[in-house]
CSV table of C-alpha atoms in Angstrom, one decimal:
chain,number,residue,atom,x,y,z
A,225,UNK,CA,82.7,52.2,-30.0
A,226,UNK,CA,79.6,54.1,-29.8
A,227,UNK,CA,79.9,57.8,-28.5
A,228,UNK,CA,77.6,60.4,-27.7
A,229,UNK,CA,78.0,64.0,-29.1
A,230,UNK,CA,76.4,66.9,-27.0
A,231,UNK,CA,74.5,69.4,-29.1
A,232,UNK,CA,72.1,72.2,-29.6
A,233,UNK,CA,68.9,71.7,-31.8
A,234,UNK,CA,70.6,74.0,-34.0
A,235,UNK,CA,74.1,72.6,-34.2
A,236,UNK,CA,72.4,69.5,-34.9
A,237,UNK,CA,70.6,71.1,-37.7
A,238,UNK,CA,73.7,72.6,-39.1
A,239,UNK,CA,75.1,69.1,-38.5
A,240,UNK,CA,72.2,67.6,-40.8
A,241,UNK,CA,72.9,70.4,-43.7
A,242,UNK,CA,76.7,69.3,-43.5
A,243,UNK,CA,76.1,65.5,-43.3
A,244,UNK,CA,78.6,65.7,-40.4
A,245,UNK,CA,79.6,66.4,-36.7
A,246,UNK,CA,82.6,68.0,-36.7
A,247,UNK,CA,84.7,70.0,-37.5
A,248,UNK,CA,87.3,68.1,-35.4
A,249,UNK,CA,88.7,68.3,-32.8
A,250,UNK,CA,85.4,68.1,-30.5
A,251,UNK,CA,84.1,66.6,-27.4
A,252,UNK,CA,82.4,63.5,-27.0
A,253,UNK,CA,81.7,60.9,-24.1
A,254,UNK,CA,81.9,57.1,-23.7
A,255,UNK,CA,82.2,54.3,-21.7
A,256,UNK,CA,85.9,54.8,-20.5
A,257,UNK,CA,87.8,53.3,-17.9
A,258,UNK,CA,86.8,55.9,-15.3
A,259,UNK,CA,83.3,55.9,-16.0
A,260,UNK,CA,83.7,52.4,-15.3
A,261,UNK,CA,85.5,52.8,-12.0
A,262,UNK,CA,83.3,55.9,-11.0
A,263,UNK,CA,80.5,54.1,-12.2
A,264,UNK,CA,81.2,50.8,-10.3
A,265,UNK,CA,79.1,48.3,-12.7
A,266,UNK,CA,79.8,45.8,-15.5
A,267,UNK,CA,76.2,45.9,-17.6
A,268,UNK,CA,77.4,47.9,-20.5
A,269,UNK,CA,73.5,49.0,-20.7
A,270,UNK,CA,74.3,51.3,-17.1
A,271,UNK,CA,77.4,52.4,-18.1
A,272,UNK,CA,76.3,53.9,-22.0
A,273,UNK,CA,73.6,55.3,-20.0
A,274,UNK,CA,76.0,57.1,-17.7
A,275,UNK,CA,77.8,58.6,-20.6
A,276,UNK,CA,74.7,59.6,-22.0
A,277,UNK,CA,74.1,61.3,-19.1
A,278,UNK,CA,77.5,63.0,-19.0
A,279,UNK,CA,76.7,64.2,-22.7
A,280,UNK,CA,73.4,65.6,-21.7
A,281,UNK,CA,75.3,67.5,-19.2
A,282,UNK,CA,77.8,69.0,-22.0
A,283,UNK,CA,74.6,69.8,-23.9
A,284,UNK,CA,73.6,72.2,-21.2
A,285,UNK,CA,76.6,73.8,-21.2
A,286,UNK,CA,76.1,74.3,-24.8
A,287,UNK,CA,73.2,75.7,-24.5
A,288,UNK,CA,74.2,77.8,-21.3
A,289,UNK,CA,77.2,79.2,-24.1
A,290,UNK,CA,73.8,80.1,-26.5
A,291,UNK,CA,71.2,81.7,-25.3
A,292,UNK,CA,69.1,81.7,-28.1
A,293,UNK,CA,69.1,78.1,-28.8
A,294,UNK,CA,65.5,76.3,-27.9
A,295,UNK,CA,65.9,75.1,-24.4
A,296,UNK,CA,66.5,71.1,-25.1
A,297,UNK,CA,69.5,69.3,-24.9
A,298,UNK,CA,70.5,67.2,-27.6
A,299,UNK,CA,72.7,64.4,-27.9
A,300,UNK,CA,73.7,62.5,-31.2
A,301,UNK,CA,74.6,58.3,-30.1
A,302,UNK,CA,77.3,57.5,-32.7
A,303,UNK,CA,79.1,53.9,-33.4
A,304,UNK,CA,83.1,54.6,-34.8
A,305,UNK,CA,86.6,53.0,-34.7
A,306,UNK,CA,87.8,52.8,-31.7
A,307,UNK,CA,91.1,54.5,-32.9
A,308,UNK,CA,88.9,57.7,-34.1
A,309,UNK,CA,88.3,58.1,-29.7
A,310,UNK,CA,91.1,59.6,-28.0
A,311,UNK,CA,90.9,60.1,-23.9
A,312,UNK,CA,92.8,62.4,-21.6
A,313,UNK,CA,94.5,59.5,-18.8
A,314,UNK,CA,95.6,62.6,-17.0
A,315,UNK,CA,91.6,63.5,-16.4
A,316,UNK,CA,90.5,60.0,-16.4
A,317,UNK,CA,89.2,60.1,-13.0
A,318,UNK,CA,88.5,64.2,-12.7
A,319,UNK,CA,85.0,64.6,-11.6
A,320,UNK,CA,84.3,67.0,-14.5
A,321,UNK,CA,85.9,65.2,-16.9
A,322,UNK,CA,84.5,60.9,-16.4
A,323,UNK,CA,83.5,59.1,-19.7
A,324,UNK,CA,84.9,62.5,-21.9
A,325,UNK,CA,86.6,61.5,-25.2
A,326,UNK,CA,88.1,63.8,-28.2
A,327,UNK,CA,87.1,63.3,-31.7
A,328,UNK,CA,90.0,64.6,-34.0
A,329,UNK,CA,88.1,64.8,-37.0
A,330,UNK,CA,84.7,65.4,-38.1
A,331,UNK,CA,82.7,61.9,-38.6
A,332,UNK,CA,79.7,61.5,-41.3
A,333,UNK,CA,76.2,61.9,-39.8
A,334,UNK,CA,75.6,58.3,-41.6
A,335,UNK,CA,77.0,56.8,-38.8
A,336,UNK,CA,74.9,57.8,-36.0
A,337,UNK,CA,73.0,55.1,-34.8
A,338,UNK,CA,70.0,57.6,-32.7
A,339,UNK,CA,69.4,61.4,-31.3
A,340,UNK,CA,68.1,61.9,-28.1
A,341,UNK,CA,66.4,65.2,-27.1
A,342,UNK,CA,64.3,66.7,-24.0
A,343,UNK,CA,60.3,66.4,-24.8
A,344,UNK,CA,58.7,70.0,-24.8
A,345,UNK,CA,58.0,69.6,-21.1
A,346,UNK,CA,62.1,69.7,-19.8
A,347,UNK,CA,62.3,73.4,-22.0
A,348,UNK,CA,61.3,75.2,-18.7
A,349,UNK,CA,63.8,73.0,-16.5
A,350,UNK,CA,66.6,73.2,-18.8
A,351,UNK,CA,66.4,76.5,-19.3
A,352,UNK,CA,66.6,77.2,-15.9
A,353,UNK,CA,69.5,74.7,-15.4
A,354,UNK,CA,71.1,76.7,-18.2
A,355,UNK,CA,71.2,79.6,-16.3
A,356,UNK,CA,72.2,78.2,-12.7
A,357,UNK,CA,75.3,76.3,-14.4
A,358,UNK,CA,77.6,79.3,-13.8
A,359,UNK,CA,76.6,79.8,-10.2
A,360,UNK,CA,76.3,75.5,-9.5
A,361,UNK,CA,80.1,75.4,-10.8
A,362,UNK,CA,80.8,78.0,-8.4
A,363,UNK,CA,80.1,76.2,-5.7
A,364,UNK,CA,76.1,77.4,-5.0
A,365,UNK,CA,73.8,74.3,-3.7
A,366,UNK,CA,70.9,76.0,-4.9
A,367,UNK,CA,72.2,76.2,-8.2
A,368,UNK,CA,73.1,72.7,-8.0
A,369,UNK,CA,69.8,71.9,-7.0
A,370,UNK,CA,68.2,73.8,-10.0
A,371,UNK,CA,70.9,71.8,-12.3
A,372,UNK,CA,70.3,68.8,-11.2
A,373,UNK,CA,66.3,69.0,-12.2
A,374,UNK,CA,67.0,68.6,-15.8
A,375,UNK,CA,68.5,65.6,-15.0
A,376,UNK,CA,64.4,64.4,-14.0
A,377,UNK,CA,63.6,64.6,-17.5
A,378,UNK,CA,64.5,61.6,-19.6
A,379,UNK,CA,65.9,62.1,-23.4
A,380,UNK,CA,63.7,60.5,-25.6
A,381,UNK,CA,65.3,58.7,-28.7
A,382,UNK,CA,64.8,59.2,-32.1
A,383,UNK,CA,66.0,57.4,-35.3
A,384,UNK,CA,68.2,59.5,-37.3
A,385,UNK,CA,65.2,59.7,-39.9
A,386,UNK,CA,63.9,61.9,-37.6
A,387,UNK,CA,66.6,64.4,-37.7
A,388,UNK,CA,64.6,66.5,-40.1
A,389,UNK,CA,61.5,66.6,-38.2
A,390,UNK,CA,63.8,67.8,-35.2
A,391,UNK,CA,65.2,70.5,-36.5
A,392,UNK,CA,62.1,71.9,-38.5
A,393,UNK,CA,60.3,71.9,-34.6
């Protein structure tokens, strides 16, 4: 099953010097049975790209938790056993909770199939969104509306070879 792991360019550098994500238990998301329903599709392509976009989202709230971290979200596309990803059924369908899955343990970085990561340009978005995420969950359109912007800015992919160059930028 392939999962992606929101993170912070520097979680994902102390990620590369421990040759892991983890410590478990942490918070990943997937193609679960209500993405799927929320979702409403069958191409697989759609709905990994939806749970991408759900783990971008926890990347900002990383990054809303850290304000020194550089203003990018980050998010680390990992193939495990399917027994490794346990989801909530009680939140399956919970707006603020679609496509979330626990990790209980820590899993080797080896296994990450790609990193995606905002291009220089999102910072100023993102950083904004950062900062509007308190207020947006509150209930504030505006906020929302600033939130929402980061979502205009694509992730680009990189191969794990890249992780280095990443995290020395």
């Amino acid at each position: 099953m392939r999962v992606y792991v929101p993170l912070t360019l520097p979680a994902l550098a102390q990620a590369h010097r421990a040759g892991e994500l983890g410590p478990g238990p942490f918070t990943a998301y997937a193609v679960t049975p209500g993405l799927r329903e929320w979702y409403v599709s069958d191409d697989i392509e759609e709905l990994e790209y939806a749970a991408l976009t759900r783990a971008a989202h926890g990347s900002l709230r990383l990054l809303a938790a850290d304000p020194g971290a550089v203003r990018k979200r980050v998010v680390v596309a990992v193939d495990i056993a399917d027994g490794a990803v346990h989801g909530d059924p009680d939140r399956a369908l919970d707006p603020d909770a679609l496509g979330e899955v626990r990790l209980a343990a820590a899993v080797p970085l080896a296994k990450a199939a790609a990193v995606h990561v905002d291009a220089d340009d999102a910072a100023v978005d993102v950083a904004k969104a950062a900062e509007a995420l308190a207020a947006a969950d509150g209930g504030d359109a505006d906020a929302q509306f600033v939130v929402d912007g980061a979502d205009d800015h694509e992730l680009l992919w990189f191969a794990t070879q890249e992780i280095e160059h990443l995290i020395a930028g």
